[in-house]
mmCIF file of C-alpha atoms and ligand atoms in Angstrom:
data_model
loop_
_atom_site.group_PDB
_atom_site.id
_atom_site.type_symbol
_atom_site.label_atom_id
_atom_site.label_comp_id
_atom_site.label_asym_id
_atom_site.label_seq_id
_atom_site.Cartn_x
_atom_site.Cartn_y
_atom_site.Cartn_z
ATOM 1 C CA MET A 4 0.000 0.000 0.000
ATOM 2 C CA ILE A 5 2.753 2.446 0.976
ATOM 3 C CA THR A 6 4.642 1.600 -2.220
ATOM 4 C CA ALA A 7 1.500 2.197 -4.349
ATOM 5 C CA THR A 8 0.908 5.528 -2.577
ATOM 6 C CA TYR A 9 4.531 6.490 -3.066
ATOM 7 C CA ASP A 10 4.312 5.603 -6.798
ATOM 8 C CA PHE A 11 1.165 7.729 -7.089
ATOM 9 C CA LEU A 12 2.942 10.588 -5.319
ATOM 10 C CA LEU A 13 5.908 10.349 -7.638
ATOM 11 C CA SER A 14 3.752 10.330 -10.791
ATOM 12 C CA SER A 15 1.444 13.149 -9.659
ATOM 13 C CA GLY A 16 4.492 14.793 -8.103
ATOM 14 C CA SER A 17 6.086 14.958 -11.538
ATOM 15 C CA ALA A 18 2.925 16.723 -12.831
ATOM 16 C CA LYS A 19 3.419 19.154 -9.934
ATOM 17 C CA ILE A 20 7.063 19.684 -10.957
ATOM 18 C CA TYR A 21 6.071 20.335 -14.620
ATOM 19 C CA ILE A 22 3.374 22.844 -13.637
ATOM 20 C CA THR A 23 5.447 24.675 -11.023
ATOM 21 C CA GLY A 24 8.519 24.548 -13.315
ATOM 22 C CA LEU A 25 6.572 26.195 -16.146
ATOM 23 C CA VAL A 26 5.108 28.857 -13.819
ATOM 24 C CA PHE A 27 8.591 29.505 -12.410
ATOM 25 C CA ILE A 28 10.136 29.977 -15.883
ATOM 26 C CA ALA A 29 7.248 32.194 -17.040
ATOM 27 C CA LEU A 30 7.308 34.476 -13.960
ATOM 28 C CA PHE A 31 11.132 34.526 -13.856
ATOM 29 C CA ALA A 32 11.081 35.810 -17.477
ATOM 30 C CA VAL A 33 8.171 38.262 -17.048
ATOM 31 C CA GLU A 34 9.593 39.869 -13.879
ATOM 32 C CA ARG A 35 12.716 40.755 -15.859
ATOM 33 C CA VAL A 36 10.636 42.730 -18.352
ATOM 34 C CA VAL A 37 7.601 44.044 -16.435
ATOM 35 C CA ARG A 38 9.086 44.607 -12.999
ATOM 36 C CA ALA A 39 7.650 46.312 -9.921
ATOM 37 C CA ALA A 40 10.914 47.165 -8.120
ATOM 38 C CA LYS A 41 14.370 47.720 -9.607
ATOM 39 C CA ALA A 42 16.231 44.437 -9.192
ATOM 40 C CA PRO A 43 19.693 44.543 -7.563
ATOM 41 C CA ASP A 44 22.637 43.555 -9.726
ATOM 42 C CA ASP A 45 23.539 40.704 -7.360
ATOM 43 C CA ASN A 46 24.447 37.361 -8.892
ATOM 44 C CA ALA A 47 25.672 36.041 -5.513
ATOM 45 C CA ARG A 48 22.084 36.312 -4.233
ATOM 46 C CA LEU A 49 20.811 34.226 -7.139
ATOM 47 C CA VAL A 50 23.505 31.600 -6.459
ATOM 48 C CA ARG A 51 22.353 31.383 -2.807
ATOM 49 C CA ASN A 52 18.683 31.080 -3.756
ATOM 50 C CA PHE A 53 19.279 28.534 -6.530
ATOM 51 C CA GLY A 54 21.594 26.581 -4.206
ATOM 52 C CA LEU A 55 18.907 26.247 -1.500
ATOM 53 C CA MET A 56 16.357 25.406 -4.222
ATOM 54 C CA ALA A 57 18.570 22.607 -5.598
ATOM 55 C CA ILE A 58 18.872 20.987 -2.147
ATOM 56 C CA ILE A 59 15.067 21.007 -1.733
ATOM 57 C CA PHE A 60 14.550 19.488 -5.200
ATOM 58 C CA LEU A 61 17.011 16.687 -4.491
ATOM 59 C CA MET A 62 15.419 15.913 -1.134
ATOM 60 C CA SER A 63 11.823 15.967 -2.280
ATOM 61 C CA PRO A 64 11.545 12.421 -3.758
ATOM 62 C CA LEU A 65 13.789 11.000 -1.018
ATOM 63 C CA ILE A 66 12.200 12.514 2.089
ATOM 64 C CA ILE A 67 9.106 14.658 1.417
ATOM 65 C CA ALA A 68 7.204 12.199 -0.823
ATOM 66 C CA PRO A 69 7.753 9.184 1.518
ATOM 67 C CA LEU A 70 6.607 11.327 4.486
ATOM 68 C CA THR A 71 3.369 12.233 2.697
ATOM 69 C CA ALA A 72 2.894 8.553 1.770
ATOM 70 C CA LEU A 73 3.268 7.676 5.447
ATOM 71 C CA GLY A 74 0.529 10.157 6.416
ATOM 72 C CA ALA A 75 -1.793 9.046 3.599
ATOM 73 C CA ASN A 76 -1.508 5.444 4.794
ATOM 74 C CA ASN A 77 -2.209 6.233 8.422
ATOM 75 C CA LEU A 78 -5.470 8.185 8.210
ATOM 76 C CA ILE A 79 -7.462 8.142 11.421
ATOM 77 C CA TRP A 80 -10.719 7.613 9.468
ATOM 78 C CA THR A 81 -11.895 7.045 5.928
ATOM 79 C CA ARG A 82 -14.558 9.045 4.169
ATOM 80 C CA PRO A 83 -17.811 7.368 3.152
ATOM 81 C CA GLU A 84 -18.205 6.427 -0.533
ATOM 82 C CA TRP A 85 -20.782 9.196 -1.216
ATOM 83 C CA ALA A 86 -18.155 11.806 -0.320
ATOM 84 C CA ASN A 87 -16.072 10.739 -3.321
ATOM 85 C CA VAL A 88 -18.645 11.312 -6.082
ATOM 86 C CA GLY A 89 -20.339 14.227 -7.811
ATOM 87 C CA ILE A 90 -20.995 17.534 -6.111
ATOM 88 C CA ALA A 91 -20.058 16.154 -2.677
ATOM 89 C CA ALA A 92 -16.571 15.274 -3.973
ATOM 90 C CA ALA A 93 -16.100 18.774 -5.457
ATOM 91 C CA LEU A 94 -17.294 20.361 -2.215
ATOM 92 C CA PHE A 95 -14.936 18.213 -0.135
ATOM 93 C CA ILE A 96 -11.993 19.146 -2.379
ATOM 94 C CA LEU A 97 -12.776 22.838 -1.889
ATOM 95 C CA ILE A 98 -13.128 22.442 1.898
ATOM 96 C CA ASP A 99 -9.892 20.395 2.033
ATOM 97 C CA LEU A 100 -7.987 23.087 0.096
ATOM 98 C CA VAL A 101 -9.261 25.827 2.421
ATOM 99 C CA LEU A 102 -8.481 23.849 5.603
ATOM 100 C CA LEU A 103 -5.012 22.797 4.412
ATOM 101 C CA ASP A 104 -4.309 26.466 3.686
ATOM 102 C CA CYS A 105 -5.559 27.428 7.168
ATOM 103 C CA TRP A 106 -2.994 24.955 8.546
ATOM 104 C CA THR A 107 -0.259 26.543 6.400
ATOM 105 C CA TYR A 108 -1.240 29.993 7.737
ATOM 106 C CA TRP A 109 -0.915 28.883 11.381
ATOM 107 C CA MET A 110 2.251 26.918 10.701
ATOM 108 C CA HIS A 111 3.781 30.110 9.235
ATOM 109 C CA ARG A 112 2.724 32.085 12.354
ATOM 110 C CA PHE A 113 4.412 29.490 14.541
ATOM 111 C CA TYR A 114 7.599 29.662 12.424
ATOM 112 C CA HIS A 115 7.719 33.310 13.465
ATOM 113 C CA ARG A 116 6.765 32.778 17.097
ATOM 114 C CA VAL A 117 8.673 29.645 18.225
ATOM 115 C CA PRO A 118 12.408 30.448 18.554
ATOM 116 C CA LEU A 119 13.613 27.055 17.252
ATOM 117 C CA MET A 120 11.308 27.316 14.227
ATOM 118 C CA TRP A 121 12.339 30.925 13.611
ATOM 119 C CA ARG A 122 15.985 29.793 13.385
ATOM 120 C CA LEU A 123 14.975 27.850 10.260
ATOM 121 C CA HIS A 124 12.512 30.358 8.778
ATOM 122 C CA LYS A 125 15.002 33.220 9.210
ATOM 123 C CA VAL A 126 16.951 31.788 6.243
ATOM 124 C CA HIS A 127 13.956 32.695 4.038
ATOM 125 C CA HIS A 128 13.606 36.181 5.545
ATOM 126 C CA LEU A 129 17.286 37.100 5.164
ATOM 127 C CA ASP A 130 16.739 37.492 1.411
ATOM 128 C CA GLU A 131 17.263 41.205 0.731
ATOM 129 C CA PHE A 132 15.113 41.345 -2.382
ATOM 130 C CA LEU A 133 12.033 39.483 -3.544
ATOM 131 C CA ASP A 134 11.534 37.667 -6.824
ATOM 132 C CA THR A 135 10.467 34.195 -7.958
ATOM 133 C CA THR A 136 13.727 32.678 -6.653
ATOM 134 C CA SER A 137 12.735 33.739 -3.093
ATOM 135 C CA ALA A 138 9.790 31.312 -3.269
ATOM 136 C CA PHE A 139 12.199 28.345 -3.128
ATOM 137 C CA ARG A 140 14.657 29.908 -0.714
ATOM 138 C CA PHE A 141 14.075 27.803 2.388
ATOM 139 C CA HIS A 142 16.352 25.873 4.680
ATOM 140 C CA PHE A 143 15.880 22.165 3.879
ATOM 141 C CA CYS A 144 15.150 21.441 7.571
ATOM 142 C CA GLU A 145 12.184 23.841 7.401
ATOM 143 C CA VAL A 146 10.862 21.978 4.358
ATOM 144 C CA VAL A 147 11.175 18.617 6.170
ATOM 145 C CA LEU A 148 9.598 19.997 9.371
ATOM 146 C CA SER A 149 6.684 21.485 7.386
ATOM 147 C CA ALA A 150 6.134 18.124 5.654
ATOM 148 C CA ILE A 151 6.089 16.370 9.054
ATOM 149 C CA LEU A 152 3.675 18.939 10.538
ATOM 150 C CA ARG A 153 1.407 18.676 7.475
ATOM 151 C CA LEU A 154 0.909 14.985 8.324
ATOM 152 C CA ILE A 155 -1.410 16.136 11.148
ATOM 153 C CA PRO A 156 -4.155 17.705 8.942
ATOM 154 C CA ILE A 157 -3.686 14.953 6.338
ATOM 155 C CA MET A 158 -4.288 12.212 8.917
ATOM 156 C CA ILE A 159 -7.187 14.065 10.575
ATOM 157 C CA LEU A 160 -8.980 15.374 7.470
ATOM 158 C CA ALA A 161 -8.281 12.255 5.386
ATOM 159 C CA PRO A 162 -8.359 14.080 2.037
ATOM 160 C CA SER A 163 -7.559 12.128 -1.126
ATOM 161 C CA LEU A 164 -3.882 12.035 -2.015
ATOM 162 C CA GLY A 165 -4.799 13.858 -5.245
ATOM 163 C CA THR A 166 -6.185 16.765 -3.195
ATOM 164 C CA VAL A 167 -2.976 16.946 -1.141
ATOM 165 C CA ILE A 168 -0.900 17.119 -4.344
ATOM 166 C CA LEU A 169 -3.352 19.685 -5.778
ATOM 167 C CA TYR A 170 -2.949 21.841 -2.645
ATOM 168 C CA GLU A 171 0.851 21.560 -2.729
ATOM 169 C CA THR A 172 0.850 22.609 -6.403
ATOM 170 C CA LEU A 173 -1.450 25.538 -5.616
ATOM 171 C CA LEU A 174 0.786 26.526 -2.698
ATOM 172 C CA VAL A 175 3.975 26.559 -4.793
ATOM 173 C CA VAL A 176 2.315 28.386 -7.723
ATOM 174 C CA THR A 177 0.879 31.047 -5.367
ATOM 175 C CA ALA A 178 4.220 31.350 -3.535
ATOM 176 C CA LEU A 179 5.975 31.925 -6.871
ATOM 177 C CA PHE A 180 3.384 34.570 -7.716
ATOM 178 C CA HIS A 181 3.387 36.443 -4.385
ATOM 179 C CA HIS A 182 7.192 36.491 -4.159
ATOM 180 C CA SER A 183 7.556 37.585 -7.794
ATOM 181 C CA ASN A 184 8.633 41.052 -8.847
ATOM 182 C CA VAL A 185 6.027 41.195 -11.614
ATOM 183 C CA LYS A 186 4.271 44.537 -11.881
ATOM 184 C CA LEU A 187 0.516 44.159 -12.098
ATOM 185 C CA PRO A 188 -1.990 46.896 -12.933
ATOM 186 C CA ASN A 189 -3.242 48.322 -9.603
ATOM 187 C CA ARG A 190 -6.835 47.412 -10.295
ATOM 188 C CA VAL A 191 -5.957 43.775 -11.092
ATOM 189 C CA GLU A 192 -3.763 43.454 -8.002
ATOM 190 C CA ARG A 193 -6.434 44.965 -5.748
ATOM 191 C CA ALA A 194 -9.121 42.638 -7.105
ATOM 192 C CA LEU A 195 -6.894 39.550 -6.771
ATOM 193 C CA SER A 196 -5.776 40.518 -3.253
ATOM 194 C CA ARG A 197 -9.313 40.080 -1.928
ATOM 195 C CA ILE A 198 -9.003 36.334 -2.539
ATOM 196 C CA ILE A 199 -5.359 35.354 -2.962
ATOM 197 C CA VAL A 200 -2.037 36.621 -1.623
ATOM 198 C CA THR A 201 -0.495 39.043 -4.121
ATOM 199 C CA PRO A 202 3.074 40.435 -4.359
ATOM 200 C CA SER A 203 2.007 43.688 -2.623
ATOM 201 C CA ILE A 204 0.654 41.813 0.406
ATOM 202 C CA HIS A 205 3.679 39.544 0.758
ATOM 203 C CA TRP A 206 6.207 42.348 0.170
ATOM 204 C CA VAL A 207 5.062 43.877 3.491
ATOM 205 C CA HIS A 208 5.693 40.499 5.243
ATOM 206 C CA HIS A 209 9.328 40.769 4.090
ATOM 207 C CA HIS A 210 9.678 44.414 5.231
ATOM 208 C CA ALA A 211 12.668 44.611 7.615
ATOM 209 C CA VAL A 212 10.545 46.064 10.420
ATOM 210 C CA LYS A 213 9.483 43.548 13.033
ATOM 211 C CA ALA A 214 5.813 44.597 13.190
ATOM 212 C CA ASP A 215 5.466 44.026 9.435
ATOM 213 C CA THR A 216 7.542 40.806 9.404
ATOM 214 C CA ASN A 217 5.108 39.489 12.028
ATOM 215 C CA SER A 218 2.059 40.171 9.856
ATOM 216 C CA ASN A 219 0.598 39.053 6.505
ATOM 217 C CA PHE A 220 1.245 35.327 7.093
ATOM 218 C CA ALA A 221 -1.276 34.000 4.575
ATOM 219 C CA ALA A 222 0.036 31.776 1.769
ATOM 220 C CA VAL A 223 -2.716 31.024 -0.764
ATOM 221 C CA PHE A 224 -5.979 32.645 0.431
ATOM 222 C CA SER A 225 -5.564 36.207 1.687
ATOM 223 C CA PHE A 226 -8.573 36.252 4.034
ATOM 224 C CA TRP A 227 -6.772 34.428 6.883
ATOM 225 C CA ASP A 228 -4.881 37.583 7.912
ATOM 226 C CA ARG A 229 -8.128 39.556 8.019
ATOM 227 C CA LEU A 230 -9.911 36.768 9.906
ATOM 228 C CA PHE A 231 -7.141 36.186 12.468
ATOM 229 C CA ARG A 232 -6.198 39.894 12.759
ATOM 230 C CA SER A 233 -2.653 39.680 11.462
ATOM 231 C CA LYS A 234 -3.046 41.971 8.450
ATOM 232 C CA SER A 235 -0.533 44.820 8.414
ATOM 233 C CA ARG A 236 -1.916 48.313 7.876
ATOM 234 C CA ALA A 237 1.181 49.117 5.816
ATOM 235 C CA GLU A 238 0.843 49.356 2.048
ATOM 236 C CA ARG A 239 3.682 48.151 -0.159
ATOM 237 C CA ASP A 240 6.293 50.818 -0.703
ATOM 238 C CA LEU A 241 9.003 49.777 -3.161
ATOM 239 C CA ALA A 242 11.541 51.726 -1.067
ATOM 240 C CA MET A 243 10.877 49.499 1.982
ATOM 241 C CA LYS A 244 14.011 47.665 3.136
ATOM 242 C CA ILE A 245 13.540 43.953 2.469
ATOM 243 C CA GLY A 246 15.156 41.455 4.866
ATOM 244 C CA LEU A 247 15.607 41.614 8.628
ATOM 245 C CA GLU A 248 16.584 44.369 11.026
ATOM 246 C CA SER A 249 20.250 44.375 12.136
ATOM 247 C CA ILE A 250 21.280 41.188 10.344
ATOM 248 C CA GLU A 251 22.645 40.765 6.827
ATOM 249 C CA ASP A 252 22.276 37.930 4.326
ATOM 250 C CA LYS A 253 24.929 35.209 4.414
ATOM 251 C CA SER A 254 26.711 32.915 1.969
ATOM 252 C CA LEU A 255 25.007 29.681 0.876
ATOM 253 C CA PHE A 256 27.164 27.686 3.296
ATOM 254 C CA GLY A 257 26.531 30.233 6.055
ATOM 255 C CA LEU A 258 22.751 29.956 5.521
ATOM 256 C CA ILE A 259 22.859 26.148 5.701
ATOM 257 C CA LEU A 260 24.768 26.288 9.001
ATOM 258 C CA MET A 261 22.962 29.289 10.483
ATOM 259 C CA PRO A 262 20.096 27.455 12.299
ATOM 260 C CA PHE A 263 22.588 25.263 14.162
ATOM 261 C CA ILE A 264 25.003 27.952 15.339
ATOM 262 C CA GLY A 265 24.834 31.404 16.861
ATOM 263 C CA LYS A 266 22.346 32.980 19.192
ATOM 264 C CA GLU A 267 18.639 33.712 18.768
ATOM 265 C CA GLN A 268 17.851 36.945 16.906
HETATM 266 ZN ZN1 ZN B 14 7.611 34.443 7.182
#
């Protein structure tokens, strides 16, 4: 059973890689032409971000997919047959996507609040500019921890494995979008921001001022910050300093080691 689940994950996982790969290439190209903020001439930053991205990609089939297979094979209940057909199935998929995103929102809040989790998440926030490469700039231990923590809603909600993969694809595509430096017409961005997290909303989360860093935690659906009162009042200003107060970005090797050494900041 675990092997069959793992095979399913790998095949649907490759669909996820194709989709997110195409979105990444498209946004990476567009943000170089229609950009919101002037990009820094900093190839070292791109090396760091691509380096962290490469580690995550290598680990995914070896650690992340087997972890999800483990959760999918240890559900605490199974849904009745009627929940898997017709309108009920569509409704359940929608509810599953919303609840999985609620989990992601709270997990992100805890990454900011719990000192040991912040040590990992800080690697993402030390980026001093935002573009599509920032969406994959995570410490690999954060990616593993998030996959372990996501086993909880998977085992409790018992969604289909397809829905989990669909949510993960949606999460990566939205993360690519809200980290991107693509300039959108104001009216389009404002309309989109009522439902999903847009670059303007997430830019404020990366503002190097603690009150803003500890706000705008939503990942896919933007209403969580309004619902749980964590929406910053600040509007995106392209002159805002991106990164963290009183600490500078590090080398790729320095970022990999950072969670395990040094003091809390
Ligand atoms: Zn964050």
